Amino acid sequence: MACIGKQKTASGIRFYVQLSPGENYNRPKIALGRVSRKEAGTARTNIENLIASKKTGAVIASTTQKWLSGIPDSLRDRLEKLELADPRIGKERYTAKQWTENYISMRENDKTTKADTIRKLENVARRLSAFFKTEKLDEISVYDAKMFKGYLLGTVGLSENTARKHISISRQFFNAAIDKRLITENPFKGQPVTIRPNETRFFFITPEMAQKVLEACPDAQYGG
């Protein structure tokens, strides 16, 4: 029987299912990503159903078929590699570079997107492509997305607010990929994108300063 294991990572606890020797001699681990213990239990049950179906040739239970159709691409790819699930036919898979180019082209063709917006999209797309290189969209995890922000702050040398703007646009790219059903989750979801005020630009006005300004204002013009 397969067992559930957990691993502590920089972004939290991650669960996996490890097959028993009777199910697979090599006892491979199947990473489940960011799921709860209950969801990990559901995954184990369905993976065992897939193993049983493969051994006996029985029809896969409808509940397992439904579960299989809704899992992340990265998990589905792993199951296909272990020959526990049939390969998907005609599944489109894009790298970050391919997808961002596709999305920007679509925005250019709609004739409503301003040139400045296109420039910003291209700027972020270039950095996504440089960081993720040949990785497919469905292979990019929440942890990877956080590492991308670290790359922006460290290697590229952006300020916190500029990095947040990049994350916001990255989220936009990946939301569009969800709409096209290329991926099921946005790895950039949850990262802060609100622009923080720059306190170095703050200037405190004392009551005395305010009074001097009022005294310098022409009474008729300012209602005095």
mmCIF file with all atom_site columns, C-alpha atoms in Angstrom:
data_model
loop_
_atom_site.group_PDB
_atom_site.id
_atom_site.type_symbol
_atom_site.label_atom_id
_atom_site.label_alt_id
_atom_site.label_comp_id
_atom_site.label_asym_id
_atom_site.label_entity_id
_atom_site.label_seq_id
_atom_site.pdbx_PDB_ins_code
_atom_site.Cartn_x
_atom_site.Cartn_y
_atom_site.Cartn_z
_atom_site.occupancy
_atom_site.B_iso_or_equiv
_atom_site.pdbx_formal_charge
_atom_site.auth_seq_id
_atom_site.auth_comp_id
_atom_site.auth_asym_id
_atom_site.auth_atom_id
_atom_site.pdbx_PDB_model_num
ATOM 1   C CA . MET A 1 1   ? 0.000   0.000  0.000   1.00 0.00 ? 1   MET A CA 1
ATOM 2   C CA . ALA A 1 2   ? 1.223   3.490  -0.830  1.00 0.00 ? 2   ALA A CA 1
ATOM 3   C CA . CYS A 1 3   ? 2.067   5.801  2.040   1.00 0.00 ? 3   CYS A CA 1
ATOM 4   C CA . ILE A 1 4   ? 1.888   9.555  2.533   1.00 0.00 ? 4   ILE A CA 1
ATOM 5   C CA . GLY A 1 5   ? 5.087   11.418 3.349   1.00 0.00 ? 5   GLY A CA 1
ATOM 6   C CA . LYS A 1 6   ? 5.768   15.064 4.027   1.00 0.00 ? 6   LYS A CA 1
ATOM 7   C CA . GLN A 1 7   ? 8.721   17.323 3.467   1.00 0.00 ? 7   GLN A CA 1
ATOM 8   C CA . LYS A 1 8   ? 9.483   20.727 4.938   1.00 0.00 ? 8   LYS A CA 1
ATOM 9   C CA . THR A 1 9   ? 10.416  23.312 2.310   1.00 0.00 ? 9   THR A CA 1
ATOM 10  C CA . ALA A 1 10  ? 11.104  27.034 2.347   1.00 0.00 ? 10  ALA A CA 1
ATOM 11  C CA . SER A 1 11  ? 7.491   27.681 1.353   1.00 0.00 ? 11  SER A CA 1
ATOM 12  C CA . GLY A 1 12  ? 5.904   25.254 3.831   1.00 0.00 ? 12  GLY A CA 1
ATOM 13  C CA . ILE A 1 13  ? 5.048   21.569 4.242   1.00 0.00 ? 13  ILE A CA 1
ATOM 14  C CA . ARG A 1 14  ? 4.686   19.569 1.036   1.00 0.00 ? 14  ARG A CA 1
ATOM 15  C CA . PHE A 1 15  ? 3.097   16.113 0.880   1.00 0.00 ? 15  PHE A CA 1
ATOM 16  C CA . TYR A 1 16  ? 3.944   13.247 -1.434  1.00 0.00 ? 16  TYR A CA 1
ATOM 17  C CA . VAL A 1 17  ? 2.749   9.698  -2.062  1.00 0.00 ? 17  VAL A CA 1
ATOM 18  C CA . GLN A 1 18  ? 5.382   6.951  -2.040  1.00 0.00 ? 18  GLN A CA 1
ATOM 19  C CA . LEU A 1 19  ? 4.525   3.658  -3.671  1.00 0.00 ? 19  LEU A CA 1
ATOM 20  C CA . SER A 1 20  ? 5.199   0.353  -1.932  1.00 0.00 ? 20  SER A CA 1
ATOM 21  C CA . PRO A 1 21  ? 7.609   -2.267 -3.370  1.00 0.00 ? 21  PRO A CA 1
ATOM 22  C CA . GLY A 1 22  ? 4.605   -4.341 -4.402  1.00 0.00 ? 22  GLY A CA 1
ATOM 23  C CA . GLU A 1 23  ? 3.238   -1.434 -6.433  1.00 0.00 ? 23  GLU A CA 1
ATOM 24  C CA . ASN A 1 24  ? 6.557   -0.370 -7.946  1.00 0.00 ? 24  ASN A CA 1
ATOM 25  C CA . TYR A 1 25  ? 9.916   -1.957 -7.180  1.00 0.00 ? 25  TYR A CA 1
ATOM 26  C CA . ASN A 1 26  ? 11.688  1.419  -7.210  1.00 0.00 ? 26  ASN A CA 1
ATOM 27  C CA . ARG A 1 27  ? 9.219   2.937  -4.722  1.00 0.00 ? 27  ARG A CA 1
ATOM 28  C CA . PRO A 1 28  ? 8.967   6.281  -6.557  1.00 0.00 ? 28  PRO A CA 1
ATOM 29  C CA . LYS A 1 29  ? 7.681   9.374  -4.805  1.00 0.00 ? 29  LYS A CA 1
ATOM 30  C CA . ILE A 1 30  ? 4.837   11.342 -6.369  1.00 0.00 ? 30  ILE A CA 1
ATOM 31  C CA . ALA A 1 31  ? 4.953   14.987 -5.305  1.00 0.00 ? 31  ALA A CA 1
ATOM 32  C CA . LEU A 1 32  ? 1.520   16.480 -4.648  1.00 0.00 ? 32  LEU A CA 1
ATOM 33  C CA . GLY A 1 33  ? 2.494   20.120 -4.289  1.00 0.00 ? 33  GLY A CA 1
ATOM 34  C CA . ARG A 1 34  ? 0.660   22.470 -1.974  1.00 0.00 ? 34  ARG A CA 1
ATOM 35  C CA . VAL A 1 35  ? -2.197  20.348 -0.619  1.00 0.00 ? 35  VAL A CA 1
ATOM 36  C CA . SER A 1 36  ? -3.741  19.595 2.753   1.00 0.00 ? 36  SER A CA 1
ATOM 37  C CA . ARG A 1 37  ? -3.295  16.255 4.520   1.00 0.00 ? 37  ARG A CA 1
ATOM 38  C CA . LYS A 1 38  ? -6.886  15.389 3.613   1.00 0.00 ? 38  LYS A CA 1
ATOM 39  C CA . GLU A 1 39  ? -6.222  16.122 -0.067  1.00 0.00 ? 39  GLU A CA 1
ATOM 40  C CA . ALA A 1 40  ? -3.056  14.031 0.146   1.00 0.00 ? 40  ALA A CA 1
ATOM 41  C CA . GLY A 1 41  ? -5.173  11.149 1.447   1.00 0.00 ? 41  GLY A CA 1
ATOM 42  C CA . THR A 1 42  ? -7.570  11.545 -1.467  1.00 0.00 ? 42  THR A CA 1
ATOM 43  C CA . ALA A 1 43  ? -4.641  11.529 -3.886  1.00 0.00 ? 43  ALA A CA 1
ATOM 44  C CA . ARG A 1 44  ? -3.248  8.329  -2.359  1.00 0.00 ? 44  ARG A CA 1
ATOM 45  C CA . THR A 1 45  ? -6.608  6.572  -2.675  1.00 0.00 ? 45  THR A CA 1
ATOM 46  C CA . ASN A 1 46  ? -6.955  7.546  -6.327  1.00 0.00 ? 46  ASN A CA 1
ATOM 47  C CA . ILE A 1 47  ? -3.353  6.643  -7.151  1.00 0.00 ? 47  ILE A CA 1
ATOM 48  C CA . GLU A 1 48  ? -3.927  3.202  -5.623  1.00 0.00 ? 48  GLU A CA 1
ATOM 49  C CA . ASN A 1 49  ? -7.053  2.889  -7.780  1.00 0.00 ? 49  ASN A CA 1
ATOM 50  C CA . LEU A 1 50  ? -4.961  3.678  -10.864 1.00 0.00 ? 50  LEU A CA 1
ATOM 51  C CA . ILE A 1 51  ? -2.390  1.052  -9.871  1.00 0.00 ? 51  ILE A CA 1
ATOM 52  C CA . ALA A 1 52  ? -5.107  -1.560 -9.329  1.00 0.00 ? 52  ALA A CA 1
ATOM 53  C CA . SER A 1 53  ? -6.691  -0.727 -12.681 1.00 0.00 ? 53  SER A CA 1
ATOM 54  C CA . LYS A 1 54  ? -3.341  -1.088 -14.442 1.00 0.00 ? 54  LYS A CA 1
ATOM 55  C CA . LYS A 1 55  ? -2.688  -4.480 -12.848 1.00 0.00 ? 55  LYS A CA 1
ATOM 56  C CA . THR A 1 56  ? -6.129  -5.964 -13.421 1.00 0.00 ? 56  THR A CA 1
ATOM 57  C CA . GLY A 1 57  ? -7.230  -4.140 -16.554 1.00 0.00 ? 57  GLY A CA 1
ATOM 58  C CA . ALA A 1 58  ? -10.398 -3.025 -14.791 1.00 0.00 ? 58  ALA A CA 1
ATOM 59  C CA . VAL A 1 59  ? -12.163 0.185  -15.771 1.00 0.00 ? 59  VAL A CA 1
ATOM 60  C CA . ILE A 1 60  ? -11.009 3.165  -13.736 1.00 0.00 ? 60  ILE A CA 1
ATOM 61  C CA . ALA A 1 61  ? -13.653 4.240  -11.222 1.00 0.00 ? 61  ALA A CA 1
ATOM 62  C CA . SER A 1 62  ? -15.604 7.355  -12.206 1.00 0.00 ? 62  SER A CA 1
ATOM 63  C CA . THR A 1 63  ? -14.510 9.143  -9.026  1.00 0.00 ? 63  THR A CA 1
ATOM 64  C CA . THR A 1 64  ? -10.871 8.534  -9.926  1.00 0.00 ? 64  THR A CA 1
ATOM 65  C CA . GLN A 1 65  ? -11.448 9.645  -13.518 1.00 0.00 ? 65  GLN A CA 1
ATOM 66  C CA . LYS A 1 66  ? -12.970 12.878 -12.231 1.00 0.00 ? 66  LYS A CA 1
ATOM 67  C CA . TRP A 1 67  ? -10.042 13.400 -9.841  1.00 0.00 ? 67  TRP A CA 1
ATOM 68  C CA . LEU A 1 68  ? -7.577  12.721 -12.665 1.00 0.00 ? 68  LEU A CA 1
ATOM 69  C CA . SER A 1 69  ? -9.177  15.345 -14.906 1.00 0.00 ? 69  SER A CA 1
ATOM 70  C CA . GLY A 1 70  ? -8.823  18.050 -12.267 1.00 0.00 ? 70  GLY A CA 1
ATOM 71  C CA . ILE A 1 71  ? -5.287  17.576 -10.971 1.00 0.00 ? 71  ILE A CA 1
ATOM 72  C CA . PRO A 1 72  ? -2.395  19.966 -11.778 1.00 0.00 ? 72  PRO A CA 1
ATOM 73  C CA . ASP A 1 73  ? -0.447  19.281 -14.948 1.00 0.00 ? 73  ASP A CA 1
ATOM 74  C CA . SER A 1 74  ? 2.745   18.584 -13.013 1.00 0.00 ? 74  SER A CA 1
ATOM 75  C CA . LEU A 1 75  ? 1.045   15.737 -11.103 1.00 0.00 ? 75  LEU A CA 1
ATOM 76  C CA . ARG A 1 76  ? -0.602  14.416 -14.252 1.00 0.00 ? 76  ARG A CA 1
ATOM 77  C CA . ASP A 1 77  ? 2.779   14.412 -16.011 1.00 0.00 ? 77  ASP A CA 1
ATOM 78  C CA . ARG A 1 78  ? 4.280   12.385 -13.167 1.00 0.00 ? 78  ARG A CA 1
ATOM 79  C CA . LEU A 1 79  ? 1.484   9.812  -13.331 1.00 0.00 ? 79  LEU A CA 1
ATOM 80  C CA . GLU A 1 80  ? 1.894   9.553  -17.099 1.00 0.00 ? 80  GLU A CA 1
ATOM 81  C CA . LYS A 1 81  ? 5.628   9.023  -16.699 1.00 0.00 ? 81  LYS A CA 1
ATOM 82  C CA . LEU A 1 82  ? 4.911   6.159  -14.271 1.00 0.00 ? 82  LEU A CA 1
ATOM 83  C CA . GLU A 1 83  ? 2.383   4.810  -16.811 1.00 0.00 ? 83  GLU A CA 1
ATOM 84  C CA . LEU A 1 84  ? -0.456  5.131  -14.331 1.00 0.00 ? 84  LEU A CA 1
ATOM 85  C CA . ALA A 1 85  ? -2.406  7.517  -16.568 1.00 0.00 ? 85  ALA A CA 1
ATOM 86  C CA . ASP A 1 86  ? -2.811  7.626  -20.335 1.00 0.00 ? 86  ASP A CA 1
ATOM 87  C CA . PRO A 1 87  ? -0.966  10.445 -22.147 1.00 0.00 ? 87  PRO A CA 1
ATOM 88  C CA . ARG A 1 88  ? -3.141  13.420 -22.964 1.00 0.00 ? 88  ARG A CA 1
ATOM 89  C CA . ILE A 1 89  ? -3.738  14.005 -26.651 1.00 0.00 ? 89  ILE A CA 1
ATOM 90  C CA . GLY A 1 90  ? -3.043  17.430 -28.105 1.00 0.00 ? 90  GLY A CA 1
ATOM 91  C CA . LYS A 1 91  ? -2.072  19.017 -24.798 1.00 0.00 ? 91  LYS A CA 1
ATOM 92  C CA . GLU A 1 92  ? -0.463  22.390 -25.430 1.00 0.00 ? 92  GLU A CA 1
ATOM 93  C CA . ARG A 1 93  ? 2.519   23.191 -23.234 1.00 0.00 ? 93  ARG A CA 1
ATOM 94  C CA . TYR A 1 94  ? 4.270   26.518 -23.380 1.00 0.00 ? 94  TYR A CA 1
ATOM 95  C CA . THR A 1 95  ? 7.482   27.869 -21.908 1.00 0.00 ? 95  THR A CA 1
ATOM 96  C CA . ALA A 1 96  ? 7.259   31.275 -20.233 1.00 0.00 ? 96  ALA A CA 1
ATOM 97  C CA . LYS A 1 97  ? 8.830   32.835 -23.343 1.00 0.00 ? 97  LYS A CA 1
ATOM 98  C CA . GLN A 1 98  ? 6.393   31.164 -25.730 1.00 0.00 ? 98  GLN A CA 1
ATOM 99  C CA . TRP A 1 99  ? 3.344   32.020 -23.676 1.00 0.00 ? 99  TRP A CA 1
ATOM 100 C CA . THR A 1 100 ? 4.230   35.646 -22.950 1.00 0.00 ? 100 THR A CA 1
ATOM 101 C CA . GLU A 1 101 ? 4.949   36.223 -26.645 1.00 0.00 ? 101 GLU A CA 1
ATOM 102 C CA . ASN A 1 102 ? 1.586   34.658 -27.497 1.00 0.00 ? 102 ASN A CA 1
ATOM 103 C CA . TYR A 1 103 ? -0.234  36.791 -24.919 1.00 0.00 ? 103 TYR A CA 1
ATOM 104 C CA . ILE A 1 104 ? 1.469   40.046 -25.948 1.00 0.00 ? 104 ILE A CA 1
ATOM 105 C CA . SER A 1 105 ? 0.658   39.351 -29.595 1.00 0.00 ? 105 SER A CA 1
ATOM 106 C CA . MET A 1 106 ? -2.995  38.907 -28.646 1.00 0.00 ? 106 MET A CA 1
ATOM 107 C CA . ARG A 1 107 ? -2.977  42.217 -26.738 1.00 0.00 ? 107 ARG A CA 1
ATOM 108 C CA . GLU A 1 108 ? -1.365  44.001 -29.702 1.00 0.00 ? 108 GLU A CA 1
ATOM 109 C CA . ASN A 1 109 ? -3.961  42.613 -32.084 1.00 0.00 ? 109 ASN A CA 1
ATOM 110 C CA . ASP A 1 110 ? -6.935  43.771 -30.023 1.00 0.00 ? 110 ASP A CA 1
ATOM 111 C CA . LYS A 1 111 ? -6.045  47.369 -31.033 1.00 0.00 ? 111 LYS A CA 1
ATOM 112 C CA . THR A 1 112 ? -7.100  48.723 -27.627 1.00 0.00 ? 112 THR A CA 1
ATOM 113 C CA . THR A 1 113 ? -3.945  48.130 -25.591 1.00 0.00 ? 113 THR A CA 1
ATOM 114 C CA . LYS A 1 114 ? -1.766  51.229 -25.290 1.00 0.00 ? 114 LYS A CA 1
ATOM 115 C CA . ALA A 1 115 ? 1.843   51.178 -26.452 1.00 0.00 ? 115 ALA A CA 1
ATOM 116 C CA . ASP A 1 116 ? 3.076   51.906 -22.925 1.00 0.00 ? 116 ASP A CA 1
ATOM 117 C CA . THR A 1 117 ? 1.198   48.857 -21.620 1.00 0.00 ? 117 THR A CA 1
ATOM 118 C CA . ILE A 1 118 ? 2.778   46.677 -24.316 1.00 0.00 ? 118 ILE A CA 1
ATOM 119 C CA . ARG A 1 119 ? 6.196   48.008 -23.350 1.00 0.00 ? 119 ARG A CA 1
ATOM 120 C CA . LYS A 1 120 ? 5.615   47.060 -19.699 1.00 0.00 ? 120 LYS A CA 1
ATOM 121 C CA . LEU A 1 121 ? 4.390   43.593 -20.683 1.00 0.00 ? 121 LEU A CA 1
ATOM 122 C CA . GLU A 1 122 ? 7.460   43.048 -22.864 1.00 0.00 ? 122 GLU A CA 1
ATOM 123 C CA . ASN A 1 123 ? 9.775   44.178 -20.080 1.00 0.00 ? 123 ASN A CA 1
ATOM 124 C CA . VAL A 1 124 ? 8.356   41.650 -17.606 1.00 0.00 ? 124 VAL A CA 1
ATOM 125 C CA . ALA A 1 125 ? 8.156   38.941 -20.287 1.00 0.00 ? 125 ALA A CA 1
ATOM 126 C CA . ARG A 1 126 ? 11.866  39.343 -20.997 1.00 0.00 ? 126 ARG A CA 1
ATOM 127 C CA . ARG A 1 127 ? 12.742  38.776 -17.342 1.00 0.00 ? 127 ARG A CA 1
ATOM 128 C CA . LEU A 1 128 ? 10.361  35.829 -16.963 1.00 0.00 ? 128 LEU A CA 1
ATOM 129 C CA . SER A 1 129 ? 11.990  34.228 -20.014 1.00 0.00 ? 129 SER A CA 1
ATOM 130 C CA . ALA A 1 130 ? 15.504  34.849 -18.701 1.00 0.00 ? 130 ALA A CA 1
ATOM 131 C CA . PHE A 1 131 ? 14.718  33.309 -15.317 1.00 0.00 ? 131 PHE A CA 1
ATOM 132 C CA . PHE A 1 132 ? 12.535  30.312 -16.238 1.00 0.00 ? 132 PHE A CA 1
ATOM 133 C CA . LYS A 1 133 ? 14.339  29.528 -19.528 1.00 0.00 ? 133 LYS A CA 1
ATOM 134 C CA . THR A 1 134 ? 12.928  26.213 -20.881 1.00 0.00 ? 134 THR A CA 1
ATOM 135 C CA . GLU A 1 135 ? 10.575  25.393 -17.991 1.00 0.00 ? 135 GLU A CA 1
ATOM 136 C CA . LYS A 1 136 ? 6.968   24.816 -19.000 1.00 0.00 ? 136 LYS A CA 1
ATOM 137 C CA . LEU A 1 137 ? 4.229   26.893 -17.382 1.00 0.00 ? 137 LEU A CA 1
ATOM 138 C CA . ASP A 1 138 ? 2.807   23.866 -15.574 1.00 0.00 ? 138 ASP A CA 1
ATOM 139 C CA . GLU A 1 139 ? 6.235   23.119 -14.086 1.00 0.00 ? 139 GLU A CA 1
ATOM 140 C CA . ILE A 1 140 ? 6.541   26.506 -12.361 1.00 0.00 ? 140 ILE A CA 1
ATOM 141 C CA . SER A 1 141 ? 5.664   26.186 -8.669  1.00 0.00 ? 141 SER A CA 1
ATOM 142 C CA . VAL A 1 142 ? 4.766   28.722 -5.986  1.00 0.00 ? 142 VAL A CA 1
ATOM 143 C CA . TYR A 1 143 ? 8.313   28.347 -4.691  1.00 0.00 ? 143 TYR A CA 1
ATOM 144 C CA . ASP A 1 144 ? 9.716   29.056 -8.167  1.00 0.00 ? 144 ASP A CA 1
ATOM 145 C CA . ALA A 1 145 ? 7.573   32.188 -8.409  1.00 0.00 ? 145 ALA A CA 1
ATOM 146 C CA . LYS A 1 146 ? 8.977   33.423 -5.090  1.00 0.00 ? 146 LYS A CA 1
ATOM 147 C CA . MET A 1 147 ? 12.492  32.716 -6.318  1.00 0.00 ? 147 MET A CA 1
ATOM 148 C CA . PHE A 1 148 ? 11.705  34.857 -9.359  1.00 0.00 ? 148 PHE A CA 1
ATOM 149 C CA . LYS A 1 149 ? 10.960  37.796 -7.089  1.00 0.00 ? 149 LYS A CA 1
ATOM 150 C CA . GLY A 1 150 ? 14.274  37.199 -5.331  1.00 0.00 ? 150 GLY A CA 1
ATOM 151 C CA . TYR A 1 151 ? 15.942  37.279 -8.748  1.00 0.00 ? 151 TYR A CA 1
ATOM 152 C CA . LEU A 1 152 ? 14.288  40.620 -9.498  1.00 0.00 ? 152 LEU A CA 1
ATOM 153 C CA . LEU A 1 153 ? 15.423  42.117 -6.196  1.00 0.00 ? 153 LEU A CA 1
ATOM 154 C CA . GLY A 1 154 ? 18.916  40.624 -6.186  1.00 0.00 ? 154 GLY A CA 1
ATOM 155 C CA . THR A 1 155 ? 20.256  39.897 -9.663  1.00 0.00 ? 155 THR A CA 1
ATOM 156 C CA . VAL A 1 156 ? 18.261  42.516 -11.570 1.00 0.00 ? 156 VAL A CA 1
ATOM 157 C CA . GLY A 1 157 ? 18.463  45.018 -8.721  1.00 0.00 ? 157 GLY A CA 1
ATOM 158 C CA . LEU A 1 158 ? 14.881  46.289 -8.765  1.00 0.00 ? 158 LEU A CA 1
ATOM 159 C CA . SER A 1 159 ? 13.304  48.130 -5.861  1.00 0.00 ? 159 SER A CA 1
ATOM 160 C CA . GLU A 1 160 ? 10.608  46.380 -3.814  1.00 0.00 ? 160 GLU A CA 1
ATOM 161 C CA . ASN A 1 161 ? 7.824   48.395 -5.458  1.00 0.00 ? 161 ASN A CA 1
ATOM 162 C CA . THR A 1 162 ? 9.105   47.789 -8.995  1.00 0.00 ? 162 THR A CA 1
ATOM 163 C CA . ALA A 1 163 ? 9.439   44.068 -8.236  1.00 0.00 ? 163 ALA A CA 1
ATOM 164 C CA . ARG A 1 164 ? 5.834   44.068 -7.002  1.00 0.00 ? 164 ARG A CA 1
ATOM 165 C CA . LYS A 1 165 ? 4.719   45.614 -10.295 1.00 0.00 ? 165 LYS A CA 1
ATOM 166 C CA . HIS A 1 166 ? 6.561   42.820 -12.124 1.00 0.00 ? 166 HIS A CA 1
ATOM 167 C CA . ILE A 1 167 ? 4.812   40.200 -9.988  1.00 0.00 ? 167 ILE A CA 1
ATOM 168 C CA . SER A 1 168 ? 1.442   41.814 -10.716 1.00 0.00 ? 168 SER A CA 1
ATOM 169 C CA . ILE A 1 169 ? 2.055   41.602 -14.470 1.00 0.00 ? 169 ILE A CA 1
ATOM 170 C CA . SER A 1 170 ? 3.418   38.048 -14.121 1.00 0.00 ? 170 SER A CA 1
ATOM 171 C CA . ARG A 1 171 ? 0.186   37.119 -12.365 1.00 0.00 ? 171 ARG A CA 1
ATOM 172 C CA . GLN A 1 172 ? -1.691  38.605 -15.318 1.00 0.00 ? 172 GLN A CA 1
ATOM 173 C CA . PHE A 1 173 ? 0.226   36.400 -17.776 1.00 0.00 ? 173 PHE A CA 1
ATOM 174 C CA . PHE A 1 174 ? -0.513  33.275 -15.740 1.00 0.00 ? 174 PHE A CA 1
ATOM 175 C CA . ASN A 1 175 ? -4.189  34.137 -15.196 1.00 0.00 ? 175 ASN A CA 1
ATOM 176 C CA . ALA A 1 176 ? -4.523  34.252 -18.977 1.00 0.00 ? 176 ALA A CA 1
ATOM 177 C CA . ALA A 1 177 ? -2.910  30.801 -19.135 1.00 0.00 ? 177 ALA A CA 1
ATOM 178 C CA . ILE A 1 178 ? -5.540  29.548 -16.674 1.00 0.00 ? 178 ILE A CA 1
ATOM 179 C CA . ASP A 1 179 ? -8.269  31.012 -18.903 1.00 0.00 ? 179 ASP A CA 1
ATOM 180 C CA . LYS A 1 180 ? -6.823  28.996 -21.804 1.00 0.00 ? 180 LYS A CA 1
ATOM 181 C CA . ARG A 1 181 ? -6.735  25.911 -19.557 1.00 0.00 ? 181 ARG A CA 1
ATOM 182 C CA . LEU A 1 182 ? -2.995  25.495 -19.920 1.00 0.00 ? 182 LEU A CA 1
ATOM 183 C CA . ILE A 1 183 ? -2.577  25.436 -16.135 1.00 0.00 ? 183 ILE A CA 1
ATOM 184 C CA . THR A 1 184 ? -4.949  25.116 -13.199 1.00 0.00 ? 184 THR A CA 1
ATOM 185 C CA . GLU A 1 185 ? -3.211  27.302 -10.599 1.00 0.00 ? 185 GLU A CA 1
ATOM 186 C CA . ASN A 1 186 ? -1.371  30.609 -10.636 1.00 0.00 ? 186 ASN A CA 1
ATOM 187 C CA . PRO A 1 187 ? 2.026   30.244 -8.900  1.00 0.00 ? 187 PRO A CA 1
ATOM 188 C CA . PHE A 1 188 ? 2.165   34.021 -8.357  1.00 0.00 ? 188 PHE A CA 1
ATOM 189 C CA . LYS A 1 189 ? -1.115  34.112 -6.457  1.00 0.00 ? 189 LYS A CA 1
ATOM 190 C CA . GLY A 1 190 ? -0.648  35.280 -2.878  1.00 0.00 ? 190 GLY A CA 1
ATOM 191 C CA . GLN A 1 191 ? 2.451   37.371 -3.464  1.00 0.00 ? 191 GLN A CA 1
ATOM 192 C CA . PRO A 1 192 ? 2.014   41.020 -2.413  1.00 0.00 ? 192 PRO A CA 1
ATOM 193 C CA . VAL A 1 193 ? 1.552   43.416 -5.318  1.00 0.00 ? 193 VAL A CA 1
ATOM 194 C CA . THR A 1 194 ? 0.266   46.522 -3.525  1.00 0.00 ? 194 THR A CA 1
ATOM 195 C CA . ILE A 1 195 ? 2.664   49.423 -3.976  1.00 0.00 ? 195 ILE A CA 1
ATOM 196 C CA . ARG A 1 196 ? 4.040   50.627 -0.653  1.00 0.00 ? 196 ARG A CA 1
ATOM 197 C CA . PRO A 1 197 ? 4.442   54.348 0.108   1.00 0.00 ? 197 PRO A CA 1
ATOM 198 C CA . ASN A 1 198 ? 7.990   55.694 -0.055  1.00 0.00 ? 198 ASN A CA 1
ATOM 199 C CA . GLU A 1 199 ? 8.520   57.125 3.413   1.00 0.00 ? 199 GLU A CA 1
ATOM 200 C CA . THR A 1 200 ? 11.738  58.868 2.355   1.00 0.00 ? 200 THR A CA 1
ATOM 201 C CA . ARG A 1 201 ? 9.531   61.291 0.430   1.00 0.00 ? 201 ARG A CA 1
ATOM 202 C CA . PHE A 1 202 ? 7.337   62.107 3.416   1.00 0.00 ? 202 PHE A CA 1
ATOM 203 C CA . PHE A 1 203 ? 7.607   65.591 4.915   1.00 0.00 ? 203 PHE A CA 1
ATOM 204 C CA . PHE A 1 204 ? 5.995   66.514 8.198   1.00 0.00 ? 204 PHE A CA 1
ATOM 205 C CA . ILE A 1 205 ? 4.202   69.874 8.225   1.00 0.00 ? 205 ILE A CA 1
ATOM 206 C CA . THR A 1 206 ? 4.197   71.494 11.651  1.00 0.00 ? 206 THR A CA 1
ATOM 207 C CA . PRO A 1 207 ? 1.326   73.730 12.814  1.00 0.00 ? 207 PRO A CA 1
ATOM 208 C CA . GLU A 1 208 ? 3.715   76.675 12.637  1.00 0.00 ? 208 GLU A CA 1
ATOM 209 C CA . MET A 1 209 ? 4.529   75.947 8.970   1.00 0.00 ? 209 MET A CA 1
ATOM 210 C CA . ALA A 1 210 ? 0.860   75.613 8.130   1.00 0.00 ? 210 ALA A CA 1
ATOM 211 C CA . GLN A 1 211 ? 0.092   78.934 9.818   1.00 0.00 ? 211 GLN A CA 1
ATOM 212 C CA . LYS A 1 212 ? 2.815   80.719 7.847   1.00 0.00 ? 212 LYS A CA 1
ATOM 213 C CA . VAL A 1 213 ? 1.404   79.328 4.575   1.00 0.00 ? 213 VAL A CA 1
ATOM 214 C CA . LEU A 1 214 ? -2.074  80.560 5.487   1.00 0.00 ? 214 LEU A CA 1
ATOM 215 C CA . GLU A 1 215 ? -0.753  83.984 6.407   1.00 0.00 ? 215 GLU A CA 1
ATOM 216 C CA . ALA A 1 216 ? 0.997   84.241 3.046   1.00 0.00 ? 216 ALA A CA 1
ATOM 217 C CA . CYS A 1 217 ? -2.181  83.415 1.091   1.00 0.00 ? 217 CYS A CA 1
ATOM 218 C CA . PRO A 1 218 ? -4.215  86.361 -0.317  1.00 0.00 ? 218 PRO A CA 1
ATOM 219 C CA . ASP A 1 219 ? -7.428  86.557 1.724   1.00 0.00 ? 219 ASP A CA 1
ATOM 220 C CA . ALA A 1 220 ? -9.786  87.208 -1.183  1.00 0.00 ? 220 ALA A CA 1
ATOM 221 C CA . GLN A 1 221 ? -8.470  84.295 -3.251  1.00 0.00 ? 221 GLN A CA 1
ATOM 222 C CA . TYR A 1 222 ? -8.614  81.761 -0.422  1.00 0.00 ? 222 TYR A CA 1
ATOM 223 C CA . GLY A 1 223 ? -11.859 82.817 1.202   1.00 0.00 ? 223 GLY A CA 1
ATOM 224 C CA . GLY A 1 224 ? -10.459 84.887 4.054   1.00 0.00 ? 224 GLY A CA 1
#
